[in-house]
Tab-separated table of C-alpha atoms and ligand atoms in Angstrom:
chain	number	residue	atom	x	y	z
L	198	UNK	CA	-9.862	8.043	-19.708
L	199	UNK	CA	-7.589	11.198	-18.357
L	200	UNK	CA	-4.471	10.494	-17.284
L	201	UNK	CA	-3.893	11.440	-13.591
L	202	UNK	CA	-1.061	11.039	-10.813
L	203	UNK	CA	-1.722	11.332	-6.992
L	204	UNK	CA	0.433	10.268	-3.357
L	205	UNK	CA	-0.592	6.973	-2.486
L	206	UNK	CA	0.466	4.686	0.185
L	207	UNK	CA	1.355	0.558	-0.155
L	208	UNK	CA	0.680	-0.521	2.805
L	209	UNK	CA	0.215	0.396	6.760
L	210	UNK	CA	3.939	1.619	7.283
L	211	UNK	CA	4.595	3.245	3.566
L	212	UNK	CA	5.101	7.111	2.778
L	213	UNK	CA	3.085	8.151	0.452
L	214	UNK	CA	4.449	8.293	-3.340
L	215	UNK	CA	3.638	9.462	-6.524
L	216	UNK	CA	1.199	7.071	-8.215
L	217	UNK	CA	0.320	7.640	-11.957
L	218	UNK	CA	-3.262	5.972	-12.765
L	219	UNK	CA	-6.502	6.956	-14.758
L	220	UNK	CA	-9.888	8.557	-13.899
L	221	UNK	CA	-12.841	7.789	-16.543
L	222	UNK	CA	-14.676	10.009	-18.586
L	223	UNK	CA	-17.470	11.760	-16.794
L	224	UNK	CA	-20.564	9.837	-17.394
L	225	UNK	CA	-24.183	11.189	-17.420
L	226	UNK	CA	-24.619	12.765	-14.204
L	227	UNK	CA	-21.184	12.927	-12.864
L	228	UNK	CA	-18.538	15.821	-13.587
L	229	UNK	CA	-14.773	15.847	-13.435
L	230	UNK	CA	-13.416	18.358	-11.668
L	231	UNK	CA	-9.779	19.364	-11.370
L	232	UNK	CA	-8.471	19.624	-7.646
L	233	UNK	CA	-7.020	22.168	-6.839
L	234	UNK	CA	-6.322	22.317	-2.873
L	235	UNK	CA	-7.568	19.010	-0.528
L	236	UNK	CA	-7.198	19.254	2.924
L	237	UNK	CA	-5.193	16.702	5.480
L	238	UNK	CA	-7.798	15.001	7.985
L	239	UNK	CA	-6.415	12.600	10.995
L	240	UNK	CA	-8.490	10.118	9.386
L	241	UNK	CA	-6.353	9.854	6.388
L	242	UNK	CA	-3.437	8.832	8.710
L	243	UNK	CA	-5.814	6.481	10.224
L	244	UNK	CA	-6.932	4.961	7.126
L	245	UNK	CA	-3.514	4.862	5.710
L	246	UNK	CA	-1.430	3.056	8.967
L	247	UNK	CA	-5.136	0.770	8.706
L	248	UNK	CA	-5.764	1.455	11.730
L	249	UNK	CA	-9.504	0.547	11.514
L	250	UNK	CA	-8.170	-2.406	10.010
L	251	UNK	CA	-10.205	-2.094	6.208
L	252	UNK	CA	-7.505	-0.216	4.291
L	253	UNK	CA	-7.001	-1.608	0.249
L	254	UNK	CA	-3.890	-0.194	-1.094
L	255	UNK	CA	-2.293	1.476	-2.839
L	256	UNK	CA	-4.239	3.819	-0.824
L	257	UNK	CA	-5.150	7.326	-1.753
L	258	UNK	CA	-6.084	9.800	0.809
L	259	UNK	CA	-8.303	12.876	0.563
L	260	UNK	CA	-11.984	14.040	1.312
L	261	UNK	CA	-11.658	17.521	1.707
L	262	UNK	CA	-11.525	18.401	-1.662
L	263	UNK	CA	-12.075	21.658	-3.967
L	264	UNK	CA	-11.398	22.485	-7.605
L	265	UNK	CA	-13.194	23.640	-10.687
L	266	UNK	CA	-15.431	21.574	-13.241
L	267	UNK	CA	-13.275	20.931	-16.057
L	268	UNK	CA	-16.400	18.508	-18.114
L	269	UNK	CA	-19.837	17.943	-17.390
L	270	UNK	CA	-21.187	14.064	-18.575
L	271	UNK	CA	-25.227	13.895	-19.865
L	272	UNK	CA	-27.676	15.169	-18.468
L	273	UNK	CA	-25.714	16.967	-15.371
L	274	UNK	CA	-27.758	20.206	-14.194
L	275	UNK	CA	-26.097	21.186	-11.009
L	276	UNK	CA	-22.851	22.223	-12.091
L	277	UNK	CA	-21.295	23.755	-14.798
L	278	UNK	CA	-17.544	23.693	-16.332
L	279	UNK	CA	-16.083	26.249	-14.646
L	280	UNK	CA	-17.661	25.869	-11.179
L	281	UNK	CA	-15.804	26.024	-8.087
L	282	UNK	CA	-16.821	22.913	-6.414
L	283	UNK	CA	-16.215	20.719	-3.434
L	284	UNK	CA	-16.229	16.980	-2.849
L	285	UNK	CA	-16.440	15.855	0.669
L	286	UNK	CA	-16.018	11.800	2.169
L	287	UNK	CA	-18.813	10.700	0.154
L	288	UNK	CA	-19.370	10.311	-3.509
L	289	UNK	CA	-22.449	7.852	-3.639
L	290	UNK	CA	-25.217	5.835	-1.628
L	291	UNK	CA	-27.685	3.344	-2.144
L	292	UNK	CA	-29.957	6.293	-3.090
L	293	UNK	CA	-33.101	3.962	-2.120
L	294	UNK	CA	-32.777	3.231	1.773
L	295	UNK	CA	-34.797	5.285	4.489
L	296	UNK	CA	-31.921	7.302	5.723
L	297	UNK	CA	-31.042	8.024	1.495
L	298	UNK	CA	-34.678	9.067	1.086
L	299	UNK	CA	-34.343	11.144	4.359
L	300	UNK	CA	-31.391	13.061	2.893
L	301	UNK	CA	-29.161	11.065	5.431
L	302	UNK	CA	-26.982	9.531	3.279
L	303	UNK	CA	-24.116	9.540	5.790
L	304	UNK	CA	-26.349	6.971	7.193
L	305	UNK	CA	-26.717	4.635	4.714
L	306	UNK	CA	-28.359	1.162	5.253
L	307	UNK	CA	-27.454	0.166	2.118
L	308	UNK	CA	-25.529	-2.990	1.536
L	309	UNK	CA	-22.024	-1.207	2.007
L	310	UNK	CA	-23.570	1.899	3.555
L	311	UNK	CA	-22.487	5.293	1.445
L	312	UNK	CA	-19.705	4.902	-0.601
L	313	UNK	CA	-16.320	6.398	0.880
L	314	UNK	CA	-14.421	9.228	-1.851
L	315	UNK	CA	-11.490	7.073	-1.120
L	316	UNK	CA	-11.192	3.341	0.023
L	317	UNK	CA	-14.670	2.530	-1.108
L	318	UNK	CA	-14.805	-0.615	-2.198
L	319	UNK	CA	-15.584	-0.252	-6.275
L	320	UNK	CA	-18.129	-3.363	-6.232
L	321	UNK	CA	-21.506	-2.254	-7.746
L	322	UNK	CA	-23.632	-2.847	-4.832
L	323	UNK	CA	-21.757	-0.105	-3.356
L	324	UNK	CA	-23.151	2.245	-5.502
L	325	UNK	CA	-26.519	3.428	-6.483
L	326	UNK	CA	-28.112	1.671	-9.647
L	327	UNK	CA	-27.705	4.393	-10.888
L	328	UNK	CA	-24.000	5.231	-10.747
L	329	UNK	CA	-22.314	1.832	-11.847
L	330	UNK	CA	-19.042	3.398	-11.710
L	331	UNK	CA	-16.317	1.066	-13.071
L	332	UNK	CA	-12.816	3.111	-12.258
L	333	UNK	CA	-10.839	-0.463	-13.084
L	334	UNK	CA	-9.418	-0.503	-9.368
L	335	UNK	CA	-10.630	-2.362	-6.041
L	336	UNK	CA	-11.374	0.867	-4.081
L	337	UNK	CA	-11.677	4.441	-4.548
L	338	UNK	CA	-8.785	6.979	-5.032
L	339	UNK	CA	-9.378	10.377	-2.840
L	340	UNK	CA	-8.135	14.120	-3.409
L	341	UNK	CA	-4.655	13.946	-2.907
L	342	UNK	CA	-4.817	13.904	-7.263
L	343	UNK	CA	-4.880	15.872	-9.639
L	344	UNK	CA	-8.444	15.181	-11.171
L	345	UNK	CA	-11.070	13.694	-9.794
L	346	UNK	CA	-14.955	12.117	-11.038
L	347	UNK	CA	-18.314	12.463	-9.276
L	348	UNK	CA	-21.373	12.024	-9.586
L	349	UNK	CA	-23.188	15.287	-9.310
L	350	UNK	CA	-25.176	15.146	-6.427
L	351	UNK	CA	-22.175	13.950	-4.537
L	352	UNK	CA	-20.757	17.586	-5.456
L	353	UNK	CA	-21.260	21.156	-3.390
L	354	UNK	CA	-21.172	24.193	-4.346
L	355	UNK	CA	-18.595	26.526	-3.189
L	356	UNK	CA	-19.444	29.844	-2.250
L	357	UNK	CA	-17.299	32.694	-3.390
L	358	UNK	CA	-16.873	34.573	-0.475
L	359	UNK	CA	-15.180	31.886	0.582
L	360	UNK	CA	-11.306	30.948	-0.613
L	361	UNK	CA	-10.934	27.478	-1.704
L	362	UNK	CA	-8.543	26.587	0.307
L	363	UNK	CA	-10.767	27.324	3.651
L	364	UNK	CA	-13.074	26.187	1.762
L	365	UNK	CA	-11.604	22.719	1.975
L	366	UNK	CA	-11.577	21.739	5.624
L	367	UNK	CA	-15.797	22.471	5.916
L	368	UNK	CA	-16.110	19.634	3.636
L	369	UNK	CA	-14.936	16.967	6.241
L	370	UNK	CA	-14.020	18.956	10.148
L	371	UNK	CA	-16.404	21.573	8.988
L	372	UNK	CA	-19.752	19.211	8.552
L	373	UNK	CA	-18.607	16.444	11.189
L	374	UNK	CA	-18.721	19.191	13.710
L	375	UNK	CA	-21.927	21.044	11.997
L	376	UNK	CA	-24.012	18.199	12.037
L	377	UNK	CA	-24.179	16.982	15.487
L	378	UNK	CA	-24.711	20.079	16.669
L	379	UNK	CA	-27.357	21.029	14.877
L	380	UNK	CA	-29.281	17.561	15.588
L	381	UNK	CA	-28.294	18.326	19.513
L	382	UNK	CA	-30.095	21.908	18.843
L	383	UNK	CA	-27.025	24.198	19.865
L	384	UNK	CA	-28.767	27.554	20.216
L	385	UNK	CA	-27.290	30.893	21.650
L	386	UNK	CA	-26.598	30.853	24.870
L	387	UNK	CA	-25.779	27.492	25.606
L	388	UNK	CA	-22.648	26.301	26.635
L	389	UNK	CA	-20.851	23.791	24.733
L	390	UNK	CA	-17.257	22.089	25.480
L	391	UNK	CA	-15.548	20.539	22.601
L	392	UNK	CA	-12.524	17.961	23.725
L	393	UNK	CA	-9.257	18.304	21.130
L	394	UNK	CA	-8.253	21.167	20.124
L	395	UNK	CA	-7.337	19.831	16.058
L	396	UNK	CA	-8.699	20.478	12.979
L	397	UNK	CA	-12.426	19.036	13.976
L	398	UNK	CA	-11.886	21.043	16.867
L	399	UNK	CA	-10.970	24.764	15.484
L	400	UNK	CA	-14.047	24.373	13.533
L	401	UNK	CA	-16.537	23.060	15.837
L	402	UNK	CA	-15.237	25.885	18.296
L	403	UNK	CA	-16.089	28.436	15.319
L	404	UNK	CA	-19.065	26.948	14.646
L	405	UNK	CA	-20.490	26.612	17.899
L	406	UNK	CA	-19.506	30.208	18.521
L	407	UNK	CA	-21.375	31.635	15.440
L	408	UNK	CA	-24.680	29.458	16.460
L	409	UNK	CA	-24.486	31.912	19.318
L	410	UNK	CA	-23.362	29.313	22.438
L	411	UNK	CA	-20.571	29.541	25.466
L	412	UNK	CA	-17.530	27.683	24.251
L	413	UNK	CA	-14.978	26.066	26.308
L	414	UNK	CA	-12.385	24.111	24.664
L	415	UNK	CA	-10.620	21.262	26.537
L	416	UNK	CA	-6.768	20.706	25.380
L	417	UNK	CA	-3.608	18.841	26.419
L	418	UNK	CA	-1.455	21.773	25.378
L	419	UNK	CA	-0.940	24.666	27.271
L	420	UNK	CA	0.342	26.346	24.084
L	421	UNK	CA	-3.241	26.151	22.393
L	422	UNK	CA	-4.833	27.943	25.664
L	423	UNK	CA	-4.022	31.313	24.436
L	424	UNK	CA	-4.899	30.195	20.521
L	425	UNK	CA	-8.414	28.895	22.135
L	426	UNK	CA	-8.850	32.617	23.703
L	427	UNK	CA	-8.182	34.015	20.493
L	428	UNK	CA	-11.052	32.904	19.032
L	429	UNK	CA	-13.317	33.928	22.088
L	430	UNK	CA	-13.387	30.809	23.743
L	431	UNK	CA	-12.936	29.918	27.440
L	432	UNK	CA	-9.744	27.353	27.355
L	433	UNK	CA	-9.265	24.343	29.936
L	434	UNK	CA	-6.079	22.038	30.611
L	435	UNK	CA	-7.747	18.703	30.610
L	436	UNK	CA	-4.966	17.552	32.687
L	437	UNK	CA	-6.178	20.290	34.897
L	438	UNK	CA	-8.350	17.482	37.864
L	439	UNK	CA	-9.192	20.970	39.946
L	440	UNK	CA	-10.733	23.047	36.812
L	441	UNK	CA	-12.188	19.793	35.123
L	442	UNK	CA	-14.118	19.116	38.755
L	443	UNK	CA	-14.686	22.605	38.825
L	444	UNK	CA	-17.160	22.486	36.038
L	445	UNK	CA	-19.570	19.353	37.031
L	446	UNK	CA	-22.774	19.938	35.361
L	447	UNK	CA	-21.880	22.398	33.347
L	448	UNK	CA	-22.593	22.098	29.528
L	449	UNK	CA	-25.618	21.918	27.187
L	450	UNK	CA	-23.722	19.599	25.099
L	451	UNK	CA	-19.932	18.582	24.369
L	452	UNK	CA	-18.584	17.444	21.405
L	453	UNK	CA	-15.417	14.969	21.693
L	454	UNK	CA	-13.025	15.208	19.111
L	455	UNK	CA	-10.091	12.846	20.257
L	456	UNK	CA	-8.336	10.950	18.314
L	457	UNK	CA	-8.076	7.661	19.975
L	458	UNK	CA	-9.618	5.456	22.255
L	459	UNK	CA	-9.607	7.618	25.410
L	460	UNK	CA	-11.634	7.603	28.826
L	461	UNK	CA	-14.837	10.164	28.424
L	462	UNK	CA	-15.935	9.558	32.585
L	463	UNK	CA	-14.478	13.190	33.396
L	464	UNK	CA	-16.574	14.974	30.765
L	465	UNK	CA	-19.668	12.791	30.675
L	466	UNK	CA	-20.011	14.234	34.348
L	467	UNK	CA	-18.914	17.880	32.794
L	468	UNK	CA	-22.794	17.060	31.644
L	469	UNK	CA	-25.819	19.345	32.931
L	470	UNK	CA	-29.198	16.915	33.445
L	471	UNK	CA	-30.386	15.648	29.718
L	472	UNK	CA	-27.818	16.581	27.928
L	473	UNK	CA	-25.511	14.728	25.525
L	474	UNK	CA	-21.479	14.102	24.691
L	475	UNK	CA	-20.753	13.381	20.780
L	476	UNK	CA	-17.786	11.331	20.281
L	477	UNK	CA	-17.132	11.992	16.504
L	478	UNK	CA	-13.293	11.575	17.052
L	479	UNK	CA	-12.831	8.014	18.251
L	480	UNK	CA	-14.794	5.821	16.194
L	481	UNK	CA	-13.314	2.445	18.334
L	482	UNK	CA	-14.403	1.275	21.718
L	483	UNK	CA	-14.536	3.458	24.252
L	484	UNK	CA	-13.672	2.728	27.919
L	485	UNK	CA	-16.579	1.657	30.174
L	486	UNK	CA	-18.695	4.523	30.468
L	487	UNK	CA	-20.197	4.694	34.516
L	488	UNK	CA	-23.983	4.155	33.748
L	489	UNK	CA	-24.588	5.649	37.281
L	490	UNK	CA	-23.146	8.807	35.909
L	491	UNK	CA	-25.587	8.871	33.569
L	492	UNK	CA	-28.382	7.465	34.393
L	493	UNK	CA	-28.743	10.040	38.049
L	494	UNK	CA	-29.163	12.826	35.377
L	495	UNK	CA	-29.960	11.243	32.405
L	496	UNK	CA	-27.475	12.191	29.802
L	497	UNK	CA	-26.495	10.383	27.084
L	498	UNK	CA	-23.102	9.215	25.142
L	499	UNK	CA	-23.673	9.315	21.497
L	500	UNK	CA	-21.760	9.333	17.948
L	501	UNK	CA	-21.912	10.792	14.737
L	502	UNK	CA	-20.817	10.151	11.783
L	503	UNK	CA	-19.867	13.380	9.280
L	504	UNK	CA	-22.772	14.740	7.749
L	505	UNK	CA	-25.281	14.761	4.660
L	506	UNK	CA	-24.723	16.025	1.490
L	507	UNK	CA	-27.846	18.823	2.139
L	508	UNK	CA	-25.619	19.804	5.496
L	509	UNK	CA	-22.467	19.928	4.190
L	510	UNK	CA	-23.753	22.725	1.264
L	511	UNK	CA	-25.694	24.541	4.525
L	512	UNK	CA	-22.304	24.420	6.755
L	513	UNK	CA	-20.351	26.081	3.293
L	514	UNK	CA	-23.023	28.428	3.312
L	515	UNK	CA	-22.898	28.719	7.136
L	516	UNK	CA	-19.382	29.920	7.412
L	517	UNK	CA	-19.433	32.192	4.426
L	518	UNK	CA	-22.514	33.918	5.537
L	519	UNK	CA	-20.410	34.426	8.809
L	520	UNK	CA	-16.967	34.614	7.772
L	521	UNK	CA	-15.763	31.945	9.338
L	522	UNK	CA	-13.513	29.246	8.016
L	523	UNK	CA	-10.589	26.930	9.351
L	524	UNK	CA	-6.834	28.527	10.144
L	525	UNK	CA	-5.104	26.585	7.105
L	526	UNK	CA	-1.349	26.117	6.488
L	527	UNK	CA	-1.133	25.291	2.907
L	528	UNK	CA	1.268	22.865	2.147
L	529	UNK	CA	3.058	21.506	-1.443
L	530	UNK	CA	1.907	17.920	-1.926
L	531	UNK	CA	5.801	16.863	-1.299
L	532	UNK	CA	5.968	17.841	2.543
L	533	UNK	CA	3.112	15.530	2.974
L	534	UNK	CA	4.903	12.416	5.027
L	535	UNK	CA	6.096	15.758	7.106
L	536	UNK	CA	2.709	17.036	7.679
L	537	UNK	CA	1.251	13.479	8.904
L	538	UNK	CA	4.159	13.621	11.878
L	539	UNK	CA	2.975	17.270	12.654
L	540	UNK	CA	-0.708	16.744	12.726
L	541	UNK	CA	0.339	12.960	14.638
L	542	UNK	CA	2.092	15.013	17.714
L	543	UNK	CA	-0.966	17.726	17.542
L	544	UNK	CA	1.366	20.335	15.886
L	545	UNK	CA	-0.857	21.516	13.218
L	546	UNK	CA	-2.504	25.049	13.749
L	547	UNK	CA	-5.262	23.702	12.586
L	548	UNK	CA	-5.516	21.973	9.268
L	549	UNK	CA	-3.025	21.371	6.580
L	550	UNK	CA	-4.518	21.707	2.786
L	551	UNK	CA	-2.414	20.790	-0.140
L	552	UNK	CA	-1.869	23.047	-3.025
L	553	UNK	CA	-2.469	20.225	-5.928
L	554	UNK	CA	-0.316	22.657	-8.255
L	555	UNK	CA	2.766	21.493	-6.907
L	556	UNK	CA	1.500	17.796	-7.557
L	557	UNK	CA	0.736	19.139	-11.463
L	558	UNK	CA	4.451	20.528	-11.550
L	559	UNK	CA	6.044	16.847	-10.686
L	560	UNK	CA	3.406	15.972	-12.855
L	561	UNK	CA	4.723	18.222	-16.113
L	562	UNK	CA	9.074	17.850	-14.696
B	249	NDP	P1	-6.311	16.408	14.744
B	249	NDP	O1	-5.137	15.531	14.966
B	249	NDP	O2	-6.184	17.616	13.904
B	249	NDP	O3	-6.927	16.897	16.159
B	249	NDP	C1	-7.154	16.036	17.231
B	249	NDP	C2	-6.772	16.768	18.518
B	249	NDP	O4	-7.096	15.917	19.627
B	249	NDP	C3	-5.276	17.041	18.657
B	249	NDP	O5	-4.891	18.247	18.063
B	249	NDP	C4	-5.109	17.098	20.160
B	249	NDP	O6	-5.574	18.369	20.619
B	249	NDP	C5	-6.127	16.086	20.666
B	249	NDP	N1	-5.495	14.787	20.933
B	249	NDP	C6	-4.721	14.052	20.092
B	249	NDP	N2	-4.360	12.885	20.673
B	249	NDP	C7	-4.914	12.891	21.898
B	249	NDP	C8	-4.916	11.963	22.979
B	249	NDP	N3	-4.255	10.812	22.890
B	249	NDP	N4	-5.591	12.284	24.094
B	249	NDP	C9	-6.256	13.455	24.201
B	249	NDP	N5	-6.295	14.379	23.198
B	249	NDP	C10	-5.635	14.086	22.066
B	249	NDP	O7	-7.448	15.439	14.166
B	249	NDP	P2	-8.822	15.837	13.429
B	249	NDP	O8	-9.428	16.954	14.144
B	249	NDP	O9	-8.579	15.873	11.973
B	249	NDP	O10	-9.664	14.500	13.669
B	249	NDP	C11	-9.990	14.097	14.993
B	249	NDP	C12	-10.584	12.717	14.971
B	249	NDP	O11	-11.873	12.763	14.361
B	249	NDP	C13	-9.773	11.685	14.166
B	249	NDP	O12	-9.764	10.476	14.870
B	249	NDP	C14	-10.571	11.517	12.883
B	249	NDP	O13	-10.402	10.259	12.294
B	249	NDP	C15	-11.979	11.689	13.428
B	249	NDP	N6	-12.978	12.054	12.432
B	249	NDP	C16	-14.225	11.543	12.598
B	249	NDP	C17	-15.224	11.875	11.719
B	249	NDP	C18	-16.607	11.386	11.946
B	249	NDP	O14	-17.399	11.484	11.016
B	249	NDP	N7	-16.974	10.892	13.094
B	249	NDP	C19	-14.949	12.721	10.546
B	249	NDP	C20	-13.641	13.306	10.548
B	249	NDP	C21	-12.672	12.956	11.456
B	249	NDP	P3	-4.946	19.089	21.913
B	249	NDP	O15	-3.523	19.363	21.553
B	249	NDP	O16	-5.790	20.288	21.993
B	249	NDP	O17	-5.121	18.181	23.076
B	250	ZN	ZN1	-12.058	13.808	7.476
């Protein structure tokens, strides 16, 4: 057993606090790496207020996570002690499903589907055969720590052109916006609208942009229109009725990144003929979507959910190969009940990551 502290919340309305507790010894196959930055996703604030209504506490936060392998269990051939490594919002699956044999672990038909790096529930048939994990808790402790243990093919490599600390938002906004784009087919020259201009959005903008497409982002803030054109993208108030009608028909494909249950009517008709919305950000009931809408030009509504573990290694690879990352503020683990507010009222330019040294100096005081 190591000896590790995190910020954990006790229930739906706490801050998050200090919380000393223990991480096993790696086992065969899994490493322990220490963290050393994890970024801040909206779902984390979900997850913590339970606002999909399955939180265990104390809850522990984090799945954007990136530190170096400190020990290696049996038989572990991916990574070494000393590796710069990543661990994104999954650490295990039934391994034995179709979608697991498919490499689509994030779609796991197993009997708890994959198993979440933080609020998983630890009950065996959560985890592969063989992984029996036994952490001695009721659910899974996340990044915001100062050591965490995984199994190895649960963990990415990171590459070095990239700095770990951009490194740490690919793992979760980078590969939720990767993913359905490449199963859409984004290719250059089509256009693509992305909805919320966050931390999913920033990347899938970047993203989108490298793959060679049109981007328009759609944003409530008319502060973020000039931060949109920055980055080569056309920007759109979607307050704006005149420039929203303005652009029937318009897009390839459009990827919806808000963060609550929101009406998608004006951009479903933003649609050219075939082509499909992703809502990644809501993951609730939507309002009624107008079927006529649809059907006239037959375009689809769909979701997504993150990505696998081979696309989350080929979105690393992605942005280093094109020098793209997320704009990060890096943050000391102790402003993070601040940061939650900010990133809450859509302050955050565009993702907060937490330096885990500051954690590891409370952690020595
Ligand atoms: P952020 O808060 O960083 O960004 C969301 C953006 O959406 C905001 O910056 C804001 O942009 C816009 N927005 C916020 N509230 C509203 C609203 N009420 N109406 C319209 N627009 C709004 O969040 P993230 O990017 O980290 O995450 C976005 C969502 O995606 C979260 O719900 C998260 O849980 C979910 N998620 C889903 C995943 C999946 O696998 N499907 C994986 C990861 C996250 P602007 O100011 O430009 O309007
Ligand atoms: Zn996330």
């Amino acid at each position: 057993m190591t000896k590790a502290i995190g910020y954990a919340a006790n229930h739906s309305f706490s801050r998050l606090k200090p919380l000393e507790f223990e991480r096993d010894d790696p086992k065969a196959g899994e490493v322990e790496i220490e963290v050393l930055f994890c970024g801040v996703c909206h779902s984390d604030i979900h997850q913590v207020k339970n606002e999909w209504g399955n939180t265990v506490y104390p809850c522990m936060p984090g799945h954007e996570v990136v530190g170096r392998v400190t020990r290696a269990g049996g038989s572990v051939t991916r990574h070494k002690v000393g590796d710069m490594v990543g661990v994104g919002c999954m650490i295990d699956s039934c391994r034995h499903c179709e979608p697991c044999r498919e490499h689509e672990e994030n779609y796991c038909e197993g009997p708890n589907s994959w198993l979440a790096t933080y609020n998983g529930p630890m009950v065996p048939a959560a985890m592969s055969p063989e992984h029996t994990n036994t952490y001695g808790r009721d659910n899974t402790y996340g990044g915001y720590s100062t050591v965490i243990v995984v199994a190895e093919d649960f963990v990415l490599r990171i590459p070095p052109a990239l700095k770990p600390e951009v490194a740490a938002p690919i793992l979760c906004a980078g590969v939720t916006t990767y993913s359905p784009m490449k199963h859409w087919g984004v290719k250059p020259g089509h256009t693509v609208g992305i909805i919320g201009f966050g931390g999913l959005g920033d990347m899938a903008a970047k993203l989108a942009k490298a793959m060679g497409a049109e981007v328009t982002l759609f944003t409530r803030s008319e502060e973020k229109l000039a931060e949109a054109e920055k980055l080569g993208a056309k920007a759109v108030l979607s307050t704006d009725k005149t420039a929203v009608a303005a652009l029937k028909n318009s897009f390839d494909f459009m990827l919806d990144t808000v963060p609550e249950k929101h009406d998608v009517n004006p951009y479903v008709a933003m649609l050219k003929r075939n082509a499909t919305l992703a809502v990644v950000g809501a993951l609730e009931p939507l309002a009624p979507v107008n079927n006529q809408e649809r059907a006239m030009h037959r375009k689809s509504v769909a979701g997504s959910i993150i990505g696998s573990i081979a696309e989350t290694q080929e979105v690393l690879d992605f942005c280093a190969e094109h020098g793209i990352g997320p704009d990060v503020q890096v943050i000391p683990i102790q402003q993070i009940n601040h940061a939650y507010k900010e990133v809450e009222h859509g302050e955050v330019r565009f993702r907060y990551v937490i330096d885990l040294a500051s954690l590891k100096q409370e952690q020595a005081a």
